[in-house]
Structure formats: C-alpha cells, structure tokens
Amino acid sequence: DFLTFHQSYSYEEFVEGIKPVLEENNEQLFYELSQGVFYNASLKALEKAGYGSFSECIEDEAANRQEKIQNAEPHYLIIDEINRANVSKVFGELITLIEDNKRLGNKDEIWTVLPYSKTNFGVPANLHILGTMNTADRSIALMDTALRRRFEFVEMMPQAELLSEDIEGVNLQELLTTLNQRIAFLYDRDHTIGHAYFMHVNNLQDLAKLFRNKIIPLLQEYFYEDWEKIALVLGDNKAWGKAEECKMIQQIQSYEWQAQKALFGEELEELTHKSNYQLHPKLQEERYDEIGVAFFRSVYSKETAK
C-alpha cells in the first residue's frame, strides 16, 4: 500500500473515523464508519497469516498466532513525505502498537480498542512500514521523538554510478559528482542533487531542459538568488576558465562604486560593487537544439572549459 502524508492528514484517514456520505439524489447526508489506509494494510497483513479479522487473530492461542504471523509473507506500507503531517496526531495510540516487540505475533504483543468502532486492533509483525522524506527538509526536526525511536533511519545519498557515462559526449556521472561536491562545500551535503533528476536524460536537449527548468531554479532556491555562488556551482566563475559562450550564468552588467553618483546622486557606503546576471540566451529562450556538448562538459572538465 502507498500513501502520501500532507499537513492536513488526520488519524481518521489513517486508522478509522466517521465520514459524511451524500446519497445519490443529493437530498440526504448521513455518516458512516470508514477504515483508513493503515487499518486496511494491517488487515491485509493478517490475511496473509491466515486470519480473516482482528478478532479472529486475537482470540487464537498465542503460540499458534505467533507461528502463523512469523511465517506469513510480509506486507508493506510505504508512506511518502512522512514528516509532512503531524505524525503524533496521525498515529495516535499506534505509536505504542508499532513497536517491534509489541506487534501481534511477538513476545510482548498488545492490542487496543479503537475509539470509533470499539473493536480490538493490533499491528501484525509481518506489516513493514517504510517512510520517506527529503534530507534537505528541515521539518524532520518536528517529528515526535517517540516516533523517531520506532524507526530506523537509512540515508540515501545520490548515486552517480547509476547514470550514463556517455550522453552524446557528456559524462553524467562526473557532471553530477562535480555539482554535488561544489554544493556540499558551499552549502551542505544534505542539499546535494539526487541522481533521479538525471535518470531520464537521453540527449543534450533533455539535459538542457533539465538545467533550465529544474537544476538552476533549485540552485536559486538553495543560495537565495546569490548568483556568484550559483556560478561557482556551475563552473561559470572566472577562475574556472570557461568560454563565455558556454556559461549558463552570464554577467550582463556590473556597477562599480564610481557609477553610483550618476545613478543616485551620491555614493552608497554600504555598496561598493553590484553585478546583474542572466541565464544564457539559449537556455532562457529554450533554444535547446543549439546547445552543444561543451556547454555541459565544461561544468566538470577544465580542459573543455578552455
């Protein structure tokens, strides 16, 4: 089973709750008890152990229940963006029930009575919960400590080796590795770019479109429109030695302190230098078919840059 958490996701959607239902003629509104994704996922896990309901499972002998569940096929519940919701509110009493040793079929198993249906409920040991989140998303800090203790955290860093080494002459592995090394130095490793961005790049036009619509806007967000740092990440700085026609970020105007008086009638003490930047015209105007291989190779290769 798969679901995505969001800010307004609730316990009633996750476990069970009372929901309004409108009749077909739209004349009468009534309410019914509805089971959520987690409830149904737990039930599917029990069914794989040979049980038709939670009551049937709980009424079975402990030794028999343990043998059935331990030998059952696993069932997986994947929660994308798990840190987006108020996880303590969504999980409710399940914070206790999802502990490994308190699962149905384990040594210290426990179950509870659900507040709406007043029926017994437990989390079977063959139900596996996988949550995903973005490492750059600081809202992870809002996760309840009690919930953190019940999960193992596995870091999934960018895997450049999964990318092609030759897309019309561009080595995507070197390109991504170089970009991420620069981002890690200028910002931090949590904001490195994932390999998934490049997985569907098949030609130079795809790559140009990717930089125009995703990579550069992402860098703008990371560095708060600090174009000098963005240029450093892309190898567009002067010291890298890239040819002007290959620079993705181009300096279009530079104001020295001498120009201030002409612009403002006075010299601004706090501002000694100001530069304006723009995207390369071919990127800005989406003329992707005119962009050659050196445009991208020069990001990671100084020989190409020269």
mmCIF file of C-alpha atoms in Angstrom:
data_model
loop_
_atom_site.group_PDB
_atom_site.id
_atom_site.type_symbol
_atom_site.label_atom_id
_atom_site.label_comp_id
_atom_site.label_asym_id
_atom_site.label_seq_id
_atom_site.Cartn_x
_atom_site.Cartn_y
_atom_site.Cartn_z
ATOM 1 C CA ASP A 1 0.000 0.000 0.000
ATOM 2 C CA PHE A 2 1.202 3.525 -0.756
ATOM 3 C CA LEU A 3 0.116 6.930 0.526
ATOM 4 C CA THR A 4 1.486 10.447 0.885
ATOM 5 C CA PHE A 5 1.234 12.471 4.075
ATOM 6 C CA HIS A 6 0.336 16.157 3.970
ATOM 7 C CA GLN A 7 -0.269 18.901 6.532
ATOM 8 C CA SER A 8 -3.984 18.200 6.974
ATOM 9 C CA TYR A 9 -3.741 14.390 7.037
ATOM 10 C CA SER A 10 -5.590 13.007 10.059
ATOM 11 C CA TYR A 11 -5.987 9.958 12.284
ATOM 12 C CA GLU A 12 -9.463 9.429 10.816
ATOM 13 C CA GLU A 13 -7.975 8.996 7.356
ATOM 14 C CA PHE A 14 -5.100 6.839 8.591
ATOM 15 C CA VAL A 15 -6.790 4.450 11.035
ATOM 16 C CA GLU A 16 -10.569 4.900 11.176
ATOM 17 C CA GLY A 17 -13.145 7.644 11.507
ATOM 18 C CA ILE A 18 -16.676 8.768 10.823
ATOM 19 C CA LYS A 19 -17.114 10.302 7.381
ATOM 20 C CA PRO A 20 -20.069 12.083 5.742
ATOM 21 C CA VAL A 21 -21.760 10.357 2.795
ATOM 22 C CA LEU A 22 -24.208 12.067 0.420
ATOM 23 C CA GLU A 23 -26.977 9.967 -1.103
ATOM 24 C CA GLU A 24 -27.182 9.613 -4.867
ATOM 25 C CA ASN A 25 -30.114 12.033 -5.095
ATOM 26 C CA ASN A 26 -28.090 14.618 -3.097
ATOM 27 C CA GLU A 27 -31.044 15.075 -0.736
ATOM 28 C CA GLN A 28 -29.763 13.461 2.443
ATOM 29 C CA LEU A 29 -26.455 13.420 4.246
ATOM 30 C CA PHE A 30 -25.542 10.633 6.620
ATOM 31 C CA TYR A 31 -22.411 9.401 8.351
ATOM 32 C CA GLU A 32 -20.681 6.034 8.264
ATOM 33 C CA LEU A 33 -17.661 4.436 9.893
ATOM 34 C CA SER A 34 -14.752 4.198 7.472
ATOM 35 C CA GLN A 35 -11.438 2.343 7.889
ATOM 36 C CA GLY A 36 -8.242 4.096 6.870
ATOM 37 C CA VAL A 37 -5.154 3.038 4.949
ATOM 38 C CA PHE A 38 -3.238 1.769 7.976
ATOM 39 C CA TYR A 39 -6.165 -0.269 9.259
ATOM 40 C CA ASN A 40 -6.614 -1.929 5.866
ATOM 41 C CA ALA A 41 -2.873 -2.556 5.483
ATOM 42 C CA SER A 42 -2.793 -4.255 8.891
ATOM 43 C CA LEU A 43 -5.794 -6.364 7.914
ATOM 44 C CA LYS A 44 -4.092 -7.426 4.670
ATOM 45 C CA ALA A 45 -1.043 -8.478 6.664
ATOM 46 C CA LEU A 46 -3.270 -10.604 8.924
ATOM 47 C CA GLU A 47 -4.954 -12.173 5.911
ATOM 48 C CA LYS A 48 -1.532 -13.296 4.689
ATOM 49 C CA ALA A 49 -1.163 -15.070 8.034
ATOM 50 C CA GLY A 50 -4.490 -16.856 7.524
ATOM 51 C CA TYR A 51 -6.789 -14.648 9.627
ATOM 52 C CA GLY A 52 -9.990 -13.042 8.394
ATOM 53 C CA SER A 53 -10.282 -10.373 11.097
ATOM 54 C CA PHE A 54 -8.536 -8.876 14.098
ATOM 55 C CA SER A 55 -10.967 -10.604 16.457
ATOM 56 C CA GLU A 56 -10.168 -13.999 14.937
ATOM 57 C CA CYS A 57 -6.453 -13.340 15.333
ATOM 58 C CA ILE A 58 -6.655 -12.088 18.924
ATOM 59 C CA GLU A 59 -8.919 -14.961 20.021
ATOM 60 C CA ASP A 60 -6.467 -17.535 18.679
ATOM 61 C CA GLU A 61 -3.944 -19.156 21.037
ATOM 62 C CA ALA A 62 -0.797 -17.073 21.488
ATOM 63 C CA ALA A 63 1.579 -19.812 20.329
ATOM 64 C CA ASN A 64 -0.496 -20.528 17.237
ATOM 65 C CA ARG A 65 -0.809 -16.817 16.448
ATOM 66 C CA GLN A 66 2.922 -16.310 16.797
ATOM 67 C CA GLU A 67 3.732 -19.205 14.455
ATOM 68 C CA LYS A 68 1.265 -18.067 11.778
ATOM 69 C CA ILE A 69 2.342 -14.422 11.730
ATOM 70 C CA GLN A 70 6.061 -15.125 11.916
ATOM 71 C CA ASN A 71 5.799 -17.460 8.899
ATOM 72 C CA ALA A 72 3.481 -15.221 6.889
ATOM 73 C CA GLU A 73 4.526 -13.230 3.832
ATOM 74 C CA PRO A 74 5.344 -9.599 4.633
ATOM 75 C CA HIS A 75 3.020 -6.758 3.702
ATOM 76 C CA TYR A 76 4.454 -3.281 3.067
ATOM 77 C CA LEU A 77 3.009 0.151 3.766
ATOM 78 C CA ILE A 78 5.020 2.951 2.129
ATOM 79 C CA ILE A 79 4.407 6.483 3.439
ATOM 80 C CA ASP A 80 5.904 9.181 1.242
ATOM 81 C CA GLU A 81 6.736 12.543 2.863
ATOM 82 C CA ILE A 82 6.144 11.016 6.294
ATOM 83 C CA ASN A 83 7.368 14.169 8.047
ATOM 84 C CA ARG A 84 4.826 16.437 6.323
ATOM 85 C CA ALA A 85 1.947 15.525 8.616
ATOM 86 C CA ASN A 86 1.550 15.931 12.350
ATOM 87 C CA VAL A 87 2.794 12.386 12.879
ATOM 88 C CA SER A 88 1.897 12.197 16.589
ATOM 89 C CA LYS A 89 -1.694 13.138 15.818
ATOM 90 C CA VAL A 90 -1.957 10.838 12.804
ATOM 91 C CA PHE A 91 -0.554 7.761 14.538
ATOM 92 C CA GLY A 92 -2.300 8.288 17.880
ATOM 93 C CA GLU A 93 -2.176 5.145 20.007
ATOM 94 C CA LEU A 94 -0.356 3.355 17.195
ATOM 95 C CA ILE A 95 2.888 4.902 18.448
ATOM 96 C CA THR A 96 2.888 2.140 21.063
ATOM 97 C CA LEU A 97 1.481 -0.596 18.833
ATOM 98 C CA ILE A 98 4.095 -0.254 16.068
ATOM 99 C CA GLU A 99 6.994 -1.123 18.391
ATOM 100 C CA ASP A 100 8.595 -4.378 17.229
ATOM 101 C CA ASN A 101 8.154 -6.309 20.452
ATOM 102 C CA LYS A 102 4.524 -5.165 20.874
ATOM 103 C CA ARG A 103 3.351 -6.361 17.447
ATOM 104 C CA LEU A 104 0.837 -9.187 17.143
ATOM 105 C CA GLY A 105 2.835 -12.392 16.888
ATOM 106 C CA ASN A 106 5.741 -11.178 19.001
ATOM 107 C CA LYS A 107 6.674 -11.849 22.607
ATOM 108 C CA ASP A 108 5.164 -8.769 24.273
ATOM 109 C CA GLU A 109 2.249 -8.326 21.878
ATOM 110 C CA ILE A 110 -0.539 -5.942 22.821
ATOM 111 C CA TRP A 111 -3.712 -4.697 21.217
ATOM 112 C CA THR A 112 -6.096 -1.856 21.908
ATOM 113 C CA VAL A 113 -9.752 -0.921 21.445
ATOM 114 C CA LEU A 114 -10.249 1.633 18.670
ATOM 115 C CA PRO A 115 -12.152 4.750 19.788
ATOM 116 C CA TYR A 116 -14.735 4.838 16.970
ATOM 117 C CA SER A 117 -15.621 1.206 16.214
ATOM 118 C CA LYS A 118 -14.890 -0.071 19.762
ATOM 119 C CA THR A 119 -13.232 -3.145 18.234
ATOM 120 C CA ASN A 120 -9.915 -4.775 19.065
ATOM 121 C CA PHE A 121 -6.950 -3.752 16.919
ATOM 122 C CA GLY A 122 -3.274 -4.638 16.796
ATOM 123 C CA VAL A 123 -0.388 -4.271 14.378
ATOM 124 C CA PRO A 124 0.825 -7.613 12.981
ATOM 125 C CA ALA A 125 4.546 -8.328 12.989
ATOM 126 C CA ASN A 126 4.559 -9.012 9.234
ATOM 127 C CA LEU A 127 3.486 -5.442 8.428
ATOM 128 C CA HIS A 128 6.516 -3.349 7.438
ATOM 129 C CA ILE A 129 6.223 0.454 7.478
ATOM 130 C CA LEU A 130 8.577 2.434 5.247
ATOM 131 C CA GLY A 131 8.596 6.233 5.410
ATOM 132 C CA THR A 132 10.429 8.527 3.001
ATOM 133 C CA MET A 133 11.461 12.149 3.377
ATOM 134 C CA ASN A 134 13.805 14.659 1.790
ATOM 135 C CA THR A 135 17.098 15.073 3.658
ATOM 136 C CA ALA A 136 17.045 18.794 2.857
ATOM 137 C CA ASP A 137 13.655 19.236 4.521
ATOM 138 C CA ARG A 138 14.248 20.675 7.964
ATOM 139 C CA SER A 139 10.704 19.828 9.058
ATOM 140 C CA ILE A 140 12.176 16.453 10.058
ATOM 141 C CA ALA A 141 13.021 18.244 13.301
ATOM 142 C CA LEU A 142 9.286 18.392 14.034
ATOM 143 C CA MET A 143 8.952 14.616 14.170
ATOM 144 C CA ASP A 144 7.925 13.296 17.539
ATOM 145 C CA THR A 145 10.851 11.796 19.469
ATOM 146 C CA ALA A 146 8.719 8.819 20.474
ATOM 147 C CA LEU A 147 8.065 8.071 16.811
ATOM 148 C CA ARG A 148 11.723 8.502 15.906
ATOM 149 C CA ARG A 149 12.651 5.722 18.327
ATOM 150 C CA ARG A 150 10.400 3.298 16.490
ATOM 151 C CA PHE A 151 12.044 3.736 13.094
ATOM 152 C CA GLU A 152 15.476 3.012 11.716
ATOM 153 C CA PHE A 153 16.831 5.881 9.614
ATOM 154 C CA VAL A 154 18.650 4.949 6.418
ATOM 155 C CA GLU A 155 20.349 7.749 4.490
ATOM 156 C CA MET A 156 20.030 7.501 0.701
ATOM 157 C CA MET A 157 22.650 9.776 -0.846
ATOM 158 C CA PRO A 158 22.915 10.499 -4.595
ATOM 159 C CA GLN A 159 24.274 7.520 -6.558
ATOM 160 C CA ALA A 160 26.030 8.973 -9.580
ATOM 161 C CA GLU A 161 27.177 5.499 -10.661
ATOM 162 C CA LEU A 162 23.602 4.736 -11.744
ATOM 163 C CA LEU A 163 23.851 7.360 -14.508
ATOM 164 C CA SER A 164 25.273 7.087 -18.022
ATOM 165 C CA GLU A 165 28.904 7.918 -18.693
ATOM 166 C CA ASP A 166 28.165 8.999 -22.244
ATOM 167 C CA ILE A 167 25.125 11.006 -23.295
ATOM 168 C CA GLU A 168 26.223 12.429 -26.635
ATOM 169 C CA GLY A 169 29.670 13.054 -25.150
ATOM 170 C CA VAL A 170 28.596 14.170 -21.654
ATOM 171 C CA ASN A 171 29.550 12.050 -18.652
ATOM 172 C CA LEU A 172 26.526 12.388 -16.366
ATOM 173 C CA GLN A 173 28.360 10.662 -13.529
ATOM 174 C CA GLU A 174 31.143 13.255 -13.495
ATOM 175 C CA LEU A 175 28.670 16.071 -14.042
ATOM 176 C CA LEU A 176 26.516 15.169 -11.036
ATOM 177 C CA THR A 177 29.506 14.351 -8.821
ATOM 178 C CA THR A 178 31.137 17.728 -9.557
ATOM 179 C CA LEU A 179 27.918 19.661 -8.955
ATOM 180 C CA ASN A 180 27.376 17.896 -5.622
ATOM 181 C CA GLN A 181 30.948 18.381 -4.440
ATOM 182 C CA ARG A 182 30.574 22.121 -5.013
ATOM 183 C CA ILE A 183 27.154 22.253 -3.335
ATOM 184 C CA ALA A 184 28.466 20.313 -0.327
ATOM 185 C CA PHE A 185 31.346 22.793 0.013
ATOM 186 C CA LEU A 186 29.267 25.957 -0.432
ATOM 187 C CA TYR A 187 26.133 24.801 1.413
ATOM 188 C CA ASP A 188 25.979 21.294 2.934
ATOM 189 C CA ARG A 189 25.748 17.648 1.941
ATOM 190 C CA ASP A 190 22.023 17.439 2.729
ATOM 191 C CA HIS A 191 21.258 19.687 -0.241
ATOM 192 C CA THR A 192 23.129 17.685 -2.860
ATOM 193 C CA ILE A 193 21.202 16.910 -6.053
ATOM 194 C CA GLY A 194 19.700 13.434 -6.372
ATOM 195 C CA HIS A 195 20.537 11.173 -9.302
ATOM 196 C CA ALA A 196 16.822 10.789 -10.073
ATOM 197 C CA TYR A 197 16.892 14.188 -11.800
ATOM 198 C CA PHE A 198 19.166 12.747 -14.487
ATOM 199 C CA MET A 199 17.740 9.240 -14.848
ATOM 200 C CA HIS A 200 15.615 10.057 -17.904
ATOM 201 C CA VAL A 201 18.141 12.219 -19.754
ATOM 202 C CA ASN A 202 18.671 10.659 -23.200
ATOM 203 C CA ASN A 203 20.220 13.504 -25.191
ATOM 204 C CA LEU A 204 21.626 17.030 -24.924
ATOM 205 C CA GLN A 205 18.219 18.631 -25.360
ATOM 206 C CA ASP A 206 16.879 16.688 -22.365
ATOM 207 C CA LEU A 207 19.905 17.818 -20.364
ATOM 208 C CA ALA A 208 19.486 21.457 -21.381
ATOM 209 C CA LYS A 209 15.810 21.364 -20.456
ATOM 210 C CA LEU A 210 16.687 19.783 -17.100
ATOM 211 C CA PHE A 211 19.135 22.578 -16.225
ATOM 212 C CA ARG A 212 16.769 25.295 -17.454
ATOM 213 C CA ASN A 213 13.649 24.115 -15.617
ATOM 214 C CA LYS A 214 14.920 22.194 -12.567
ATOM 215 C CA ILE A 215 18.617 22.376 -11.689
ATOM 216 C CA ILE A 216 19.158 26.141 -11.946
ATOM 217 C CA PRO A 217 15.841 27.026 -10.202
ATOM 218 C CA LEU A 218 16.826 24.590 -7.435
ATOM 219 C CA LEU A 219 20.183 26.330 -7.044
ATOM 220 C CA GLN A 220 18.417 29.704 -6.953
ATOM 221 C CA GLU A 221 16.356 28.434 -4.043
ATOM 222 C CA TYR A 222 19.366 26.951 -2.249
ATOM 223 C CA PHE A 223 21.509 30.076 -2.496
ATOM 224 C CA TYR A 224 18.763 32.705 -2.226
ATOM 225 C CA GLU A 225 19.489 34.225 -5.644
ATOM 226 C CA ASP A 226 23.212 34.584 -4.840
ATOM 227 C CA TRP A 227 24.303 34.324 -8.472
ATOM 228 C CA GLU A 228 28.001 34.321 -7.677
ATOM 229 C CA LYS A 229 27.623 31.074 -5.707
ATOM 230 C CA ILE A 230 25.364 29.589 -8.375
ATOM 231 C CA ALA A 231 28.042 30.418 -10.940
ATOM 232 C CA LEU A 232 30.621 28.656 -8.742
ATOM 233 C CA VAL A 233 28.495 25.504 -8.648
ATOM 234 C CA LEU A 234 28.122 25.531 -12.437
ATOM 235 C CA GLY A 235 31.772 26.351 -13.100
ATOM 236 C CA ASP A 236 30.866 29.738 -14.556
ATOM 237 C CA ASN A 237 33.295 31.650 -12.343
ATOM 238 C CA LYS A 238 36.248 33.421 -13.927
ATOM 239 C CA ALA A 239 38.949 31.214 -12.400
ATOM 240 C CA TRP A 240 37.470 28.045 -13.884
ATOM 241 C CA GLY A 241 38.249 29.485 -17.289
ATOM 242 C CA LYS A 242 35.074 28.517 -19.118
ATOM 243 C CA ALA A 243 34.465 30.132 -22.507
ATOM 244 C CA GLU A 244 31.816 32.849 -22.358
ATOM 245 C CA GLU A 245 29.522 31.072 -24.835
ATOM 246 C CA CYS A 246 29.433 28.035 -22.527
ATOM 247 C CA LYS A 247 28.497 29.854 -19.316
ATOM 248 C CA MET A 248 24.971 29.079 -18.136
ATOM 249 C CA ILE A 249 25.011 32.139 -15.871
ATOM 250 C CA GLN A 250 26.302 35.266 -17.575
ATOM 251 C CA GLN A 251 27.178 38.599 -16.022
ATOM 252 C CA ILE A 252 25.385 41.256 -18.058
ATOM 253 C CA GLN A 253 26.133 44.421 -16.116
ATOM 254 C CA SER A 254 28.486 45.448 -13.362
ATOM 255 C CA TYR A 255 28.227 48.669 -11.367
ATOM 256 C CA GLU A 256 31.400 49.891 -9.697
ATOM 257 C CA TRP A 257 31.348 52.468 -6.942
ATOM 258 C CA GLN A 258 32.178 55.224 -9.428
ATOM 259 C CA ALA A 259 28.805 54.720 -11.162
ATOM 260 C CA GLN A 260 26.789 55.258 -8.006
ATOM 261 C CA LYS A 261 26.853 59.030 -8.155
ATOM 262 C CA ALA A 262 25.473 59.027 -11.682
ATOM 263 C CA LEU A 263 22.644 56.691 -10.653
ATOM 264 C CA PHE A 264 21.746 58.066 -7.205
ATOM 265 C CA GLY A 265 23.443 61.444 -6.921
ATOM 266 C CA GLU A 266 25.552 60.132 -4.046
ATOM 267 C CA GLU A 267 27.938 57.309 -3.138
ATOM 268 C CA LEU A 268 26.432 54.477 -1.085
ATOM 269 C CA GLU A 269 28.886 53.492 1.628
ATOM 270 C CA GLU A 270 27.458 50.018 2.142
ATOM 271 C CA LEU A 271 27.541 49.139 -1.565
ATOM 272 C CA THR A 272 30.863 49.138 -3.403
ATOM 273 C CA HIS A 273 30.073 46.681 -6.206
ATOM 274 C CA LYS A 274 26.917 45.382 -7.857
ATOM 275 C CA SER A 275 26.526 42.874 -10.695
ATOM 276 C CA ASN A 276 23.492 41.671 -12.603
ATOM 277 C CA TYR A 277 23.212 38.204 -14.108
ATOM 278 C CA GLN A 278 21.074 36.358 -16.614
ATOM 279 C CA LEU A 279 20.663 32.861 -17.973
ATOM 280 C CA HIS A 280 22.451 32.064 -21.200
ATOM 281 C CA PRO A 281 20.120 33.292 -24.006
ATOM 282 C CA LYS A 282 19.884 29.794 -25.484
ATOM 283 C CA LEU A 283 18.647 28.473 -22.148
ATOM 284 C CA GLN A 284 16.437 31.448 -21.407
ATOM 285 C CA GLU A 285 14.760 31.248 -24.834
ATOM 286 C CA GLU A 286 14.659 27.427 -24.745
ATOM 287 C CA ARG A 287 16.723 27.035 -27.904
ATOM 288 C CA TYR A 288 17.904 23.651 -26.707
ATOM 289 C CA ASP A 289 18.772 22.311 -30.165
ATOM 290 C CA GLU A 290 21.508 24.972 -30.458
ATOM 291 C CA ILE A 291 23.327 23.876 -27.290
ATOM 292 C CA GLY A 292 26.422 21.726 -27.829
ATOM 293 C CA VAL A 293 28.305 19.184 -25.758
ATOM 294 C CA ALA A 294 30.932 21.685 -24.498
ATOM 295 C CA PHE A 295 28.143 23.585 -22.728
ATOM 296 C CA PHE A 296 27.861 20.730 -20.203
ATOM 297 C CA ARG A 297 31.297 19.121 -20.281
ATOM 298 C CA SER A 298 32.854 22.429 -19.286
ATOM 299 C CA VAL A 299 30.957 22.237 -15.982
ATOM 300 C CA TYR A 300 33.211 19.393 -14.786
ATOM 301 C CA SER A 301 36.194 19.492 -17.163
ATOM 302 C CA LYS A 302 38.657 22.381 -17.177
ATOM 303 C CA GLU A 303 40.139 21.114 -20.442
ATOM 304 C CA THR A 304 36.763 21.555 -22.138
ATOM 305 C CA ALA A 305 36.332 24.931 -20.434
ATOM 306 C CA LYS A 306 39.468 26.191 -22.102
#
